[in-house]
Short mmCIF file of C-alpha atoms in Angstrom, two decimals:
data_model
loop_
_atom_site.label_atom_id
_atom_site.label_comp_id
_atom_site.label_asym_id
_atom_site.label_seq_id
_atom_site.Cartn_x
_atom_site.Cartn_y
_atom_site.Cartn_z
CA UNK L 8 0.00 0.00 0.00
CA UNK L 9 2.85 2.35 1.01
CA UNK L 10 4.40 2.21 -2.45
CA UNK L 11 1.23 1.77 -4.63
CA UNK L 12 1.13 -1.88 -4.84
CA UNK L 13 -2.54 -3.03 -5.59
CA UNK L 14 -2.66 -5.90 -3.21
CA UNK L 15 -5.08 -9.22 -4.01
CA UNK L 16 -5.10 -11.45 -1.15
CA UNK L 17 -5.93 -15.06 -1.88
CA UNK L 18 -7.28 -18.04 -0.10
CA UNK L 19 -4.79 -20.48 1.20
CA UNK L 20 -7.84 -23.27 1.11
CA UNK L 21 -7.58 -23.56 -2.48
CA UNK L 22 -5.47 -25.62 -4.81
CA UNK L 23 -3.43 -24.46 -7.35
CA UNK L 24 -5.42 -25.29 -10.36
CA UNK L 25 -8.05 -22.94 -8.59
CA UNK L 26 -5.45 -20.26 -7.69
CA UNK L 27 -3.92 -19.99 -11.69
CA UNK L 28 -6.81 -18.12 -13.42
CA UNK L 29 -7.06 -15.81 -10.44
CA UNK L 30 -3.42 -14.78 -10.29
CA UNK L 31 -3.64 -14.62 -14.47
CA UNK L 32 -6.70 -12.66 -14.58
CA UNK L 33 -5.45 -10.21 -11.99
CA UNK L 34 -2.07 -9.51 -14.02
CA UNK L 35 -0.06 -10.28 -10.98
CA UNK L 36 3.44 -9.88 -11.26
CA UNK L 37 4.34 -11.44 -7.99
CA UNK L 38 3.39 -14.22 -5.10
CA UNK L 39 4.40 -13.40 -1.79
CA UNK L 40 3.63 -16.99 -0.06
CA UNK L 41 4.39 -18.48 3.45
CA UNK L 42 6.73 -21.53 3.30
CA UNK L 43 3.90 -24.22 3.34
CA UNK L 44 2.12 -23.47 0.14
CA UNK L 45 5.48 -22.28 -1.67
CA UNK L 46 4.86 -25.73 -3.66
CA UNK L 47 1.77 -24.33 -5.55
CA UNK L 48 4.34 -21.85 -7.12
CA UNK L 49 5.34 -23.03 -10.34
CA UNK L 50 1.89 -24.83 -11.26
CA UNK L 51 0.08 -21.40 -10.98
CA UNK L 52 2.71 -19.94 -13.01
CA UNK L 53 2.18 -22.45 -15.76
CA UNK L 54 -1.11 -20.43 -16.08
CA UNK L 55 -0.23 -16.81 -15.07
CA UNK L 56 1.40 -15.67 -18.11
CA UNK L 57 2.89 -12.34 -16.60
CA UNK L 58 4.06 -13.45 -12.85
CA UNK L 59 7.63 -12.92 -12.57
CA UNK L 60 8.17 -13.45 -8.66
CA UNK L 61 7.26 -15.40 -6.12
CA UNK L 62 8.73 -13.80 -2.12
CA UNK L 63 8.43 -16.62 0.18
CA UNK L 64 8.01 -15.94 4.22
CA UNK L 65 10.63 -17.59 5.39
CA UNK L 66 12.94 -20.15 4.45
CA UNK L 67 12.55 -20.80 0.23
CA UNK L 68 13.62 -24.52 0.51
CA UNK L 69 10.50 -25.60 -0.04
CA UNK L 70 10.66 -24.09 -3.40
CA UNK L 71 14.54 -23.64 -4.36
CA UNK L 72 15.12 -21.34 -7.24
CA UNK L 73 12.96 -22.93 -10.45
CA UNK L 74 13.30 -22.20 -13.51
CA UNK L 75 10.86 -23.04 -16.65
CA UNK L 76 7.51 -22.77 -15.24
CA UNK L 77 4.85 -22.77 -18.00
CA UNK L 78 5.96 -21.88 -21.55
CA UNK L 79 10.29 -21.78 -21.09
CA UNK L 80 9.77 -18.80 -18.39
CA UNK L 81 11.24 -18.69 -15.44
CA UNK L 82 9.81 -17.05 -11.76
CA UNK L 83 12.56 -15.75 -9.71
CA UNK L 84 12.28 -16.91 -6.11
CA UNK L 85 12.90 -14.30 -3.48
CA UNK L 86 13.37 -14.99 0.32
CA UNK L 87 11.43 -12.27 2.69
CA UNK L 88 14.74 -11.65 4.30
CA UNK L 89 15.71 -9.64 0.94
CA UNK L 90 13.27 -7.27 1.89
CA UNK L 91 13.70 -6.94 5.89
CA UNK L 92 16.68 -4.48 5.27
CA UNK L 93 15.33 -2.18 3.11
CA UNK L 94 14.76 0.90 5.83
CA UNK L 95 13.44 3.32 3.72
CA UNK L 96 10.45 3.04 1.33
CA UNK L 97 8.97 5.35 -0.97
CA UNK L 98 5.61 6.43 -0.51
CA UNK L 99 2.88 6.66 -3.07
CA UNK L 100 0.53 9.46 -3.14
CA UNK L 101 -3.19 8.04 -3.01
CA UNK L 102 -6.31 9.43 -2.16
CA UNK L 103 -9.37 8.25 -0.59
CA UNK L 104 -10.69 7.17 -3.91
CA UNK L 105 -7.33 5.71 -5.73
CA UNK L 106 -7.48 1.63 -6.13
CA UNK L 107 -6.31 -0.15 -2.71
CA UNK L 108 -6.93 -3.76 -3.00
CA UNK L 109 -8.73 -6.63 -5.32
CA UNK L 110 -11.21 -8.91 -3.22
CA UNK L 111 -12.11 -11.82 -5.69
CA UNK L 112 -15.45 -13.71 -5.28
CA UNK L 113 -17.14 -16.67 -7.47
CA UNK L 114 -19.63 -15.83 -10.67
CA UNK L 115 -22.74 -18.09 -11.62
CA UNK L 116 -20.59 -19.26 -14.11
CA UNK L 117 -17.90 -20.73 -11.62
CA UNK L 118 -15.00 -18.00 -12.74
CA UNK L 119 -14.18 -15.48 -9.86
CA UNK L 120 -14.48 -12.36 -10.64
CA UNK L 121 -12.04 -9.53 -9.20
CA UNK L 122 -14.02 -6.78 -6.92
CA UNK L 123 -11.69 -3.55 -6.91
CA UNK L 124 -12.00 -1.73 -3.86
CA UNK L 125 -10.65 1.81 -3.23
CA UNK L 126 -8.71 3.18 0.19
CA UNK L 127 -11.92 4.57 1.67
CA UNK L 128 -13.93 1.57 1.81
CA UNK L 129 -12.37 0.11 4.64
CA UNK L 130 -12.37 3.43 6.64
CA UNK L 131 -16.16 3.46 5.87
CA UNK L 132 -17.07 -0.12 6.74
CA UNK L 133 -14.86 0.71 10.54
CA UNK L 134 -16.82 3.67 10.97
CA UNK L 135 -20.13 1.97 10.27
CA UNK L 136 -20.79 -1.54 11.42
CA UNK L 137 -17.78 -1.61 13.27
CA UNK L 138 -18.21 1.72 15.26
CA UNK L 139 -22.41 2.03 14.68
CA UNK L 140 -23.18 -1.74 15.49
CA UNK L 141 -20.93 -3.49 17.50
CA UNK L 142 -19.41 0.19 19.30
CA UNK L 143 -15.87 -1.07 19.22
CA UNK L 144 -13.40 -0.08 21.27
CA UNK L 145 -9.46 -0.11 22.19
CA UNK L 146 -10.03 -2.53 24.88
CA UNK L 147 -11.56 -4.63 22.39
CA UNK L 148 -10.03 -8.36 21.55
CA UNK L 149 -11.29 -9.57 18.00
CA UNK L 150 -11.52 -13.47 17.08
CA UNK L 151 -12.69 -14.40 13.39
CA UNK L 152 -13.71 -17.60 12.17
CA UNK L 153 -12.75 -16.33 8.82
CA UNK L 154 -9.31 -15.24 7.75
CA UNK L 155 -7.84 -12.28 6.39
CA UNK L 156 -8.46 -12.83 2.31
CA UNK L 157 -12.51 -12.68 3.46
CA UNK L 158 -13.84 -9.15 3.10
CA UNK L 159 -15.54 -10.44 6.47
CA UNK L 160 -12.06 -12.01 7.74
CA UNK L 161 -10.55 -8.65 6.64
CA UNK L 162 -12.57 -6.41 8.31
CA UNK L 163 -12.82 -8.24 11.70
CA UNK L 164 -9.16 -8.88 12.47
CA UNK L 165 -7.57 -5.82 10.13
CA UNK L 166 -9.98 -3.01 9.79
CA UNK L 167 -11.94 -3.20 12.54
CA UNK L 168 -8.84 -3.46 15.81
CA UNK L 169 -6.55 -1.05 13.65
CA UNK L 170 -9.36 1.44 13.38
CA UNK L 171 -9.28 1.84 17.47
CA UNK L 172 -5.79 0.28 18.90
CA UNK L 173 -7.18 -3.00 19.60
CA UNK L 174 -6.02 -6.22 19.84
CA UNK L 175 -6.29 -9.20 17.05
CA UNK L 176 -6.10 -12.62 17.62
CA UNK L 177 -5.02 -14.55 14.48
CA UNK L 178 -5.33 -18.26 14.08
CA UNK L 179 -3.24 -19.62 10.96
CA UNK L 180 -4.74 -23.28 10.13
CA UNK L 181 -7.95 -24.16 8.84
CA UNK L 182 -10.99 -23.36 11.80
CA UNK L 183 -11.81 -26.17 13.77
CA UNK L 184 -14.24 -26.28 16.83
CA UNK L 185 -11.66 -28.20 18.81
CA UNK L 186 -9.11 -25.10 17.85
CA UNK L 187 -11.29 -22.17 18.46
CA UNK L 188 -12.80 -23.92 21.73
CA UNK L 189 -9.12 -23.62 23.11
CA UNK L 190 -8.02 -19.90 21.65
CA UNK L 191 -11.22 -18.51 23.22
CA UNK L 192 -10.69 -20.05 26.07
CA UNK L 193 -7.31 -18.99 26.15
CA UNK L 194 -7.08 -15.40 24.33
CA UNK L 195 -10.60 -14.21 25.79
CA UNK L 196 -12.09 -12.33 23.40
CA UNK L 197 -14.71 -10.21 23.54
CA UNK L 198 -15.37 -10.11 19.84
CA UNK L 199 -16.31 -13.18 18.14
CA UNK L 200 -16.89 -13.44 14.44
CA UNK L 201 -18.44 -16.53 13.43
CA UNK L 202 -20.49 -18.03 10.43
CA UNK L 203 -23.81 -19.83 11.00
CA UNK L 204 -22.21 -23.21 10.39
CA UNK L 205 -19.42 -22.74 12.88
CA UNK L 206 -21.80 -21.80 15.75
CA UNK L 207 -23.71 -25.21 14.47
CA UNK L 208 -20.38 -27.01 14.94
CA UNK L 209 -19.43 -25.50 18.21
CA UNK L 210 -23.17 -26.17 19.57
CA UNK L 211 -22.69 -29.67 18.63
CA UNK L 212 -19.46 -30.41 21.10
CA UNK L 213 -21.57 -28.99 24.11
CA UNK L 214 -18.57 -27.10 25.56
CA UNK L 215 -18.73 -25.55 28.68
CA UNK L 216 -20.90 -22.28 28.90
CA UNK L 217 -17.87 -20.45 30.98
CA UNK L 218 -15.53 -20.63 28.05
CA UNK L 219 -17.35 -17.94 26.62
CA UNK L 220 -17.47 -15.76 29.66
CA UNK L 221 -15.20 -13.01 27.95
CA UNK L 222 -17.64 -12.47 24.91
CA UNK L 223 -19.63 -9.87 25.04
CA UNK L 224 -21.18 -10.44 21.09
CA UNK L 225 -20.68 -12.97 18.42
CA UNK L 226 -21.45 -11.62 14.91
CA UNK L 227 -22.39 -14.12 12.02
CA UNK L 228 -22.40 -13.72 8.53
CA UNK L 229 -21.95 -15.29 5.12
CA UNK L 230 -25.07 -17.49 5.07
CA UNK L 231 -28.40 -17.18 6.58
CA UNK L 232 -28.55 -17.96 10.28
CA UNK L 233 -31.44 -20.33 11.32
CA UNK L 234 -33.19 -18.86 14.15
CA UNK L 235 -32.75 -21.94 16.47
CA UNK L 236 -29.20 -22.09 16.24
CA UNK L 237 -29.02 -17.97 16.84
CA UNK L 238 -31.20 -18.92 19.92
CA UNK L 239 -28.84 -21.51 21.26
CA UNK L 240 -25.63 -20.19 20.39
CA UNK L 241 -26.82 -16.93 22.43
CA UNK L 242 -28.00 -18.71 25.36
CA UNK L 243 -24.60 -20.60 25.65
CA UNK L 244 -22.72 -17.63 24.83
CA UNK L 245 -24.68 -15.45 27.29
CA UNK L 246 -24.38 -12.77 25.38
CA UNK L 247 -25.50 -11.14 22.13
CA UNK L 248 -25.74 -13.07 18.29
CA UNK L 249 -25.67 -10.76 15.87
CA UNK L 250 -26.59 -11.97 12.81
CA UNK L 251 -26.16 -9.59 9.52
CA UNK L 252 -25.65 -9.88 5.58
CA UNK L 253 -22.56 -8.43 3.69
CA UNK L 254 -21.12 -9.06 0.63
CA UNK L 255 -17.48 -8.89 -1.18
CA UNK L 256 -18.44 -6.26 -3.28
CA UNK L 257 -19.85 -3.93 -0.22
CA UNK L 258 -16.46 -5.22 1.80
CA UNK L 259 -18.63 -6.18 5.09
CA UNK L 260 -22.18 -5.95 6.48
CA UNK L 261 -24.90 -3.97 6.21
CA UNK L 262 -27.78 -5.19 7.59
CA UNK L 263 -27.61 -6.57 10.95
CA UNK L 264 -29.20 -7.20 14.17
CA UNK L 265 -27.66 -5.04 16.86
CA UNK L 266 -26.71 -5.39 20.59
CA UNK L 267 -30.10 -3.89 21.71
CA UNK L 268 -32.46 -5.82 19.26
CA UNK L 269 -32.23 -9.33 17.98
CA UNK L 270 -34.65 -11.17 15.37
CA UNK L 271 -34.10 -14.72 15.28
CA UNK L 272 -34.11 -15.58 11.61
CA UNK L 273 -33.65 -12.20 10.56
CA UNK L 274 -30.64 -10.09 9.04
CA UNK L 275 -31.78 -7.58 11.47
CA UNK L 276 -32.33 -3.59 10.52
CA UNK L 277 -29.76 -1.40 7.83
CA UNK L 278 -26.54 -0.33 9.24
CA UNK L 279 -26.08 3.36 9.46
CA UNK L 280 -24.47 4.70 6.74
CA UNK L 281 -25.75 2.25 3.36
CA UNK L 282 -29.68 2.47 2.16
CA UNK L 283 -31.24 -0.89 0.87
CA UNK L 284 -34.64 -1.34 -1.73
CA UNK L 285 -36.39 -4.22 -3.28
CA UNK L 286 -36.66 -4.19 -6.54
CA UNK L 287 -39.13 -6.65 -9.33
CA UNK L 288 -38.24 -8.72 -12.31
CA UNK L 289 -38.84 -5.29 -14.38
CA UNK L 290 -36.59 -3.24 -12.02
CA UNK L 291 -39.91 -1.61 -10.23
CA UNK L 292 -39.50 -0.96 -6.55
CA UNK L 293 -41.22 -3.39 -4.42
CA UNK L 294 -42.66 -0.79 -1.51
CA UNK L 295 -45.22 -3.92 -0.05
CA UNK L 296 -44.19 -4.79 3.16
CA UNK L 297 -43.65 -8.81 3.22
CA UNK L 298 -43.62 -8.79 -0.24
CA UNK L 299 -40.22 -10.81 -1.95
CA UNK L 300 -37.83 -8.53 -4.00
CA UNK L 301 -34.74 -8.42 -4.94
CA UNK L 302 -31.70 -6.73 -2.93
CA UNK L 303 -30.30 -4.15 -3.73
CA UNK L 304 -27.87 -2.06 -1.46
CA UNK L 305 -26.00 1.59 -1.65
CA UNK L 306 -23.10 2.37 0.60
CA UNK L 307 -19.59 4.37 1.10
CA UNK L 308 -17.79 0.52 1.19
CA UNK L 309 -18.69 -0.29 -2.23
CA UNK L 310 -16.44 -1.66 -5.26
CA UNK L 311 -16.20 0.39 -8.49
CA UNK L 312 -16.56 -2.67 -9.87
CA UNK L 313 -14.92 -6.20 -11.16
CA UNK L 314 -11.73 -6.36 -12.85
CA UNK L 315 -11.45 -7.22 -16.70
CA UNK L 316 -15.37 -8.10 -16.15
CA UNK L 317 -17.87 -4.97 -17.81
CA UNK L 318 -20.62 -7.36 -18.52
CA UNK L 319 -20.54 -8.24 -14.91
CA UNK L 320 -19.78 -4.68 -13.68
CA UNK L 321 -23.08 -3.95 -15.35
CA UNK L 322 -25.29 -6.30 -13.83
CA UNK L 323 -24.25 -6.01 -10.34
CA UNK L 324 -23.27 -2.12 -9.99
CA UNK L 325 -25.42 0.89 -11.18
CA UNK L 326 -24.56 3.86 -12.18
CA UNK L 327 -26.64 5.30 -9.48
CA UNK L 328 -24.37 3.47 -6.87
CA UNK L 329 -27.14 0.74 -6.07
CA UNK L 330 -25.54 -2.60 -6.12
CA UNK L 331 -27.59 -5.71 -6.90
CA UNK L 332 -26.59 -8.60 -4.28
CA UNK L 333 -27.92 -11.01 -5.96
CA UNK L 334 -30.08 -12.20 -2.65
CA UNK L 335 -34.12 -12.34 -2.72
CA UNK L 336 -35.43 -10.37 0.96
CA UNK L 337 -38.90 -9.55 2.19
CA UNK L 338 -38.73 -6.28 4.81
CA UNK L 339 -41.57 -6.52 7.11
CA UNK L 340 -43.44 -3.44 8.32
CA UNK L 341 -40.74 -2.59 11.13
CA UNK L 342 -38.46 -2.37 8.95
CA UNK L 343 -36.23 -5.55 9.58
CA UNK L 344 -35.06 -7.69 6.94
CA UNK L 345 -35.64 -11.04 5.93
CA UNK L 346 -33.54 -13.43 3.55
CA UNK L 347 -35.53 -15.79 1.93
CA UNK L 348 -33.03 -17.27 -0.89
CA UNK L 349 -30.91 -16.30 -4.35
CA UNK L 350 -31.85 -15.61 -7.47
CA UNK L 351 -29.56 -17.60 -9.11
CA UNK L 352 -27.91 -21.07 -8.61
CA UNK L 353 -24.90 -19.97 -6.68
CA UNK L 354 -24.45 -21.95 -3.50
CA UNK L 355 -23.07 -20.66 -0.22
CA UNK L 356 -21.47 -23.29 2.05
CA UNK L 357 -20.04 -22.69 5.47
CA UNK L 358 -21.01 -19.02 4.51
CA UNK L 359 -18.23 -19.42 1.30
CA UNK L 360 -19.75 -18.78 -2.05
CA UNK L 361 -19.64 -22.00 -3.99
CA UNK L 362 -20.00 -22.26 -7.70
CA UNK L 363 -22.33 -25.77 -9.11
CA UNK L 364 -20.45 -25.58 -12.46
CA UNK L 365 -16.63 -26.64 -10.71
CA UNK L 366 -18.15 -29.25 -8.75
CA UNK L 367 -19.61 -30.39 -11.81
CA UNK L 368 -16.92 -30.03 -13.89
CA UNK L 369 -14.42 -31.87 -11.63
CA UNK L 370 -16.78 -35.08 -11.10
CA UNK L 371 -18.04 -35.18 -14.67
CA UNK L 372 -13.95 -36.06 -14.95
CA UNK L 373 -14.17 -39.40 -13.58
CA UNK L 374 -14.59 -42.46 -15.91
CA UNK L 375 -17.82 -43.62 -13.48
CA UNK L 376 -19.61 -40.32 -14.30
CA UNK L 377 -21.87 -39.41 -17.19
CA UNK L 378 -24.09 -36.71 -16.19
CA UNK L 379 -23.57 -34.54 -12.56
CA UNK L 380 -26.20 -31.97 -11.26
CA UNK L 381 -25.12 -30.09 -8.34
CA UNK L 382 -27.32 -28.04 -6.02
CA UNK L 383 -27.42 -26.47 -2.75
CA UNK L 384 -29.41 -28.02 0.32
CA UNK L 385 -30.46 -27.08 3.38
CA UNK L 386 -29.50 -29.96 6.38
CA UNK L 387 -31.36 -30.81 9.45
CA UNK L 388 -29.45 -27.78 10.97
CA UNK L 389 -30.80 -25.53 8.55
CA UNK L 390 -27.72 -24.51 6.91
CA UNK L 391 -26.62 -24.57 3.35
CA UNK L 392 -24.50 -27.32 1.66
CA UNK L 393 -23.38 -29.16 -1.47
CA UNK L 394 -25.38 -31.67 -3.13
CA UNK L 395 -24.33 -34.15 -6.17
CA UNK L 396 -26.59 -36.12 -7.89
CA UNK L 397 -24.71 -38.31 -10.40
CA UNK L 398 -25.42 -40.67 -13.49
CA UNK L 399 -23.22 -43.47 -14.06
CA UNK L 400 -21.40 -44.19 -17.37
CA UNK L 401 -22.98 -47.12 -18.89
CA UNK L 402 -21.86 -50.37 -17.56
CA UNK L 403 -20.31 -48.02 -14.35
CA UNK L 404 -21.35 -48.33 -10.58
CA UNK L 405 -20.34 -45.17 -9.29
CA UNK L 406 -19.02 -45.50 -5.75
CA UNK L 407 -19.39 -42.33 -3.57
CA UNK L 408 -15.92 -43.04 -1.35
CA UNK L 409 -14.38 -43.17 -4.52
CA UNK L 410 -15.91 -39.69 -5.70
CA UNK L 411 -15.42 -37.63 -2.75
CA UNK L 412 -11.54 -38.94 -2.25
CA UNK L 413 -11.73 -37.91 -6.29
CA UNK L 414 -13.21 -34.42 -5.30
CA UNK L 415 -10.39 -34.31 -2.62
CA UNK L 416 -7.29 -34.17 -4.89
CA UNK L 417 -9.06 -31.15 -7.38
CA UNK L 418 -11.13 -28.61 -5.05
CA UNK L 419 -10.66 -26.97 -1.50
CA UNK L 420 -12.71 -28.69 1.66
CA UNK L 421 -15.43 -26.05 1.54
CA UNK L 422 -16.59 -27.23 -1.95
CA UNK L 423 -16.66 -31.04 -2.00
CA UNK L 424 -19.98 -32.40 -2.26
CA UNK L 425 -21.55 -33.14 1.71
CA UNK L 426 -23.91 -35.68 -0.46
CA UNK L 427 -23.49 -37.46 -3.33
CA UNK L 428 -26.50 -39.57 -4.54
CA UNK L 429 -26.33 -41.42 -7.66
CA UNK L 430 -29.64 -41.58 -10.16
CA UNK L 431 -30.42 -42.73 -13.13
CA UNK L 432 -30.87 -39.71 -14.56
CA UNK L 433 -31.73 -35.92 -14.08
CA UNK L 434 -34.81 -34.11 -14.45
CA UNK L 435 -34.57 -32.17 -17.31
CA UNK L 436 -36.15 -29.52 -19.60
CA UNK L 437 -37.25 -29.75 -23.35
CA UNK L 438 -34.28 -28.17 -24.19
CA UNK L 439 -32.08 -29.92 -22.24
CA UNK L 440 -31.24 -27.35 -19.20
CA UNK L 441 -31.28 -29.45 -16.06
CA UNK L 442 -34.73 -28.73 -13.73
CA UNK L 443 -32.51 -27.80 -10.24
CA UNK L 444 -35.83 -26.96 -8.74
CA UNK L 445 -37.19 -30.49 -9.17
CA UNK L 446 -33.63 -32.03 -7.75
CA UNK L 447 -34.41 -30.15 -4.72
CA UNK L 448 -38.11 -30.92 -4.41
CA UNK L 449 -36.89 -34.57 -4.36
CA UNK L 450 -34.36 -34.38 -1.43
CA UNK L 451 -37.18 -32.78 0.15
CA UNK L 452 -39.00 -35.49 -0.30
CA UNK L 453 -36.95 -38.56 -0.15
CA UNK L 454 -39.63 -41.43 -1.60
CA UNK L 455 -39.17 -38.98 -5.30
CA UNK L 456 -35.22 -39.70 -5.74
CA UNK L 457 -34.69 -42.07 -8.44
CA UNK L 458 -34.68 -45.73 -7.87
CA UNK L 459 -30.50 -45.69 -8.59
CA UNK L 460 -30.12 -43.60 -5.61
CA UNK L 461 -26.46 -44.37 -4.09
#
């Protein structure tokens, strides 16, 4: 930031076939990696025609100094330590409106697409939800569920402690309940930032009640929160759930329930600072209370748009500043807000957008698979996950061990398939498209699923 670098943090949960065609469609002309995933190096520059450097954190053993990566070019391997003496460095002029950062999200068509955010959004989002909601403070301790290359991650344990002097707690490995049931009870925050399907997870362990004495809120985010488990996790917690909606392109949330009023099964009421209307399949405003619409939000934390992407940039930002979110909400009379689905086929696991097209694409690879349909369910905890339903090859017998530990090797955890149920085939239109709707009417009901089912 100091020197004008455009910065585009990436998920350490994904594999190097999935990291390529970010770092190529971002133009990046260097990796800075920690030590462990150093090894992804030289496969993602196979794809990233114009990366030229890769700084590893700490020892570059891992890695050594390759040469050759993708078409007879060659990415120069740099240890951090190269850049620990450098004492002085020069300091680019920016404004609150000149490019600060990329955060890069999934499309319905399963290629991310690269949100460009500007240095005031994250000022705006700290002096909104962060000040407005939760009324931070320096004496503040901030624990996240997700990590720093989340907008949410980013805001809780960046944004959010830097904007008052208070104290992060960072947790490097992938979240486990086991994990976070031991850093609470040993860091004692008073900030927790949690998805819906964590505080699901954590519920299910029944831990002791006093771990949580230090908490005073837990804030949830990235999928709907069923209003049993807000219920639950609050009365364990003793304190405050704050449930809310955000998005990548709006950097964090704003609509959430607040430390005076909670709605179980609601997002809760607008945070200060953004506006929110419903809007028809013609664009109309939908002014009905209770009456479905779709979302669309205005803010100071918003993207100017997506990278490389106009078509996109289009569809999901007007000119006006409104930003579609792609979510279908009801706002009752009171003014709270209600999620009631998406308008599209996008699913959103463990609160981590998840596109149907690269599940399907990397199961329709095995030799067992003819056809794969993949949609988002709810499970008996009311929280989103990923479906397959397969056809076998002819003369095939699909085995679903065989297919997740094939899922394992080509996509990150939060994408494999939870269920994979093999039919004889999918319900389809007359011209082809498969009928998701009628997949998920079947796992609703369970005596509809095909005869095949595995």
């Amino acid at each position: 930031q100091r020197s004008g670098v455009v910065p585009v943090p990436l998920s350490t949960m994904l594999t190097a076939d999935e990291l390529g065609p970010i770092v190529a469609d971002c133009g990046a002309a260097a990796l800075v990696v920690s030590a462990r995933h150093s090894a992804k190096v030289d496969e993602v520059a196979a794809v990233a025609s114009e990366l030229r450097h890769a700084v590893v954190l700490g020892s570059i053993a891992a890695i050594g100094d390759r040469a050759g990566s993708g078409a007879n070019r060659s990415v120069e391997v740099h240890g951090w330590d190269e850049f620990d003496d450098r004492s002085e460095t020069a300091v680019a002029s920016t404004s609150t409106d000149s490019p600060a950062f990329w955060l890069y999200s999934s499309g319905t068509t399963g290629v991310p697409k690269g949100g460009m955010h500007v240095h005031g959004s994250p000022r705006a989002t700290a002096a909104t939800y962060a000040a407005e909601v939760l009324q931070v403070g320096p004496n503040d301790r901030f624990l996240s569920v997700a990590k720093l290359f989340f907008a949410y991650g980013l805001g809780n344990s960046l944004t959010f402690p830097f904007s008052v002097g208070a104290t992060a707690v960072l947790h490097p490995d992938p979240p486990t309940p086991p994990a976070f049931l031991e850093l609470i009870a040993a860091e004692r925050p008073t900030l927790f930032f949690s998805s819906p399907g964590f505080c699901a997870a954590l519920l299910d362990t029944e831990p002791d009640p006093s771990i949580f004495a230090s908490i005073r809120a837990t804030a949830t985010a990235g999928e709907s929160l069923p209003g049993p488990v807000q219920t639950r996790f609050a009365d364990l917690t003793g304190s405050p759930v704050l449930d809310g909606i955000g998005s990548t392109e709006l950097l964090h949330i704003f609509i959430s329930n607040t430390l005076a009023e909670q709605t179980p099964g609601s997002s809760g009421r607008m945070v200060p600072g953004y506006e929110a209307e419903l809007r028809d399949d013609a664009g109309g405003s939908v002014t009905a209370p209770d009456t479905p619409g779709y979302l669309h939000v205005r803010g100071p934390s918003s993207a100017v748009g997506y990278h490389a992407r106009p078509d996109a940039t289009a569809a999901a930002f007007g000119g006006d500043g409104w930003v579609r979110t792609g979510d279908v909400y009801v706002r009752s009379a009171d003014d709270t807000w209600t999620f009631l689905g998406r308008n599209n086929d996008m699913i959103k696991a463990g609160g981590i957008w998840v596109s149907p097209a690269e599940v399907e694409s990397a199961l329709i690879e095995h030799a067992d698979v003819l056809e794969v349909a993949v949609i988002g369910a709810r499970n008996d905890d009311g929280l989103e996950e990923v479906v397959a339903f397969v056809v076998p090859a002819t003369g095939r017998t699909p085995d679903a061990a065989e297919l997740e530990r094939h899922c394992r090797d080509r996509m990150a955890a939060f994408k494999r398939p939870r269920r994979i149920i093999v039919v004889d085939s999918l319900p389809k239109t007359a011209t082809g498209k498969i009928r998701r709707f009628a997949l998920r009417e079947q796992l609703a009901d369970p005596t509809r699923i095909d005869p095949a089912d595995g």
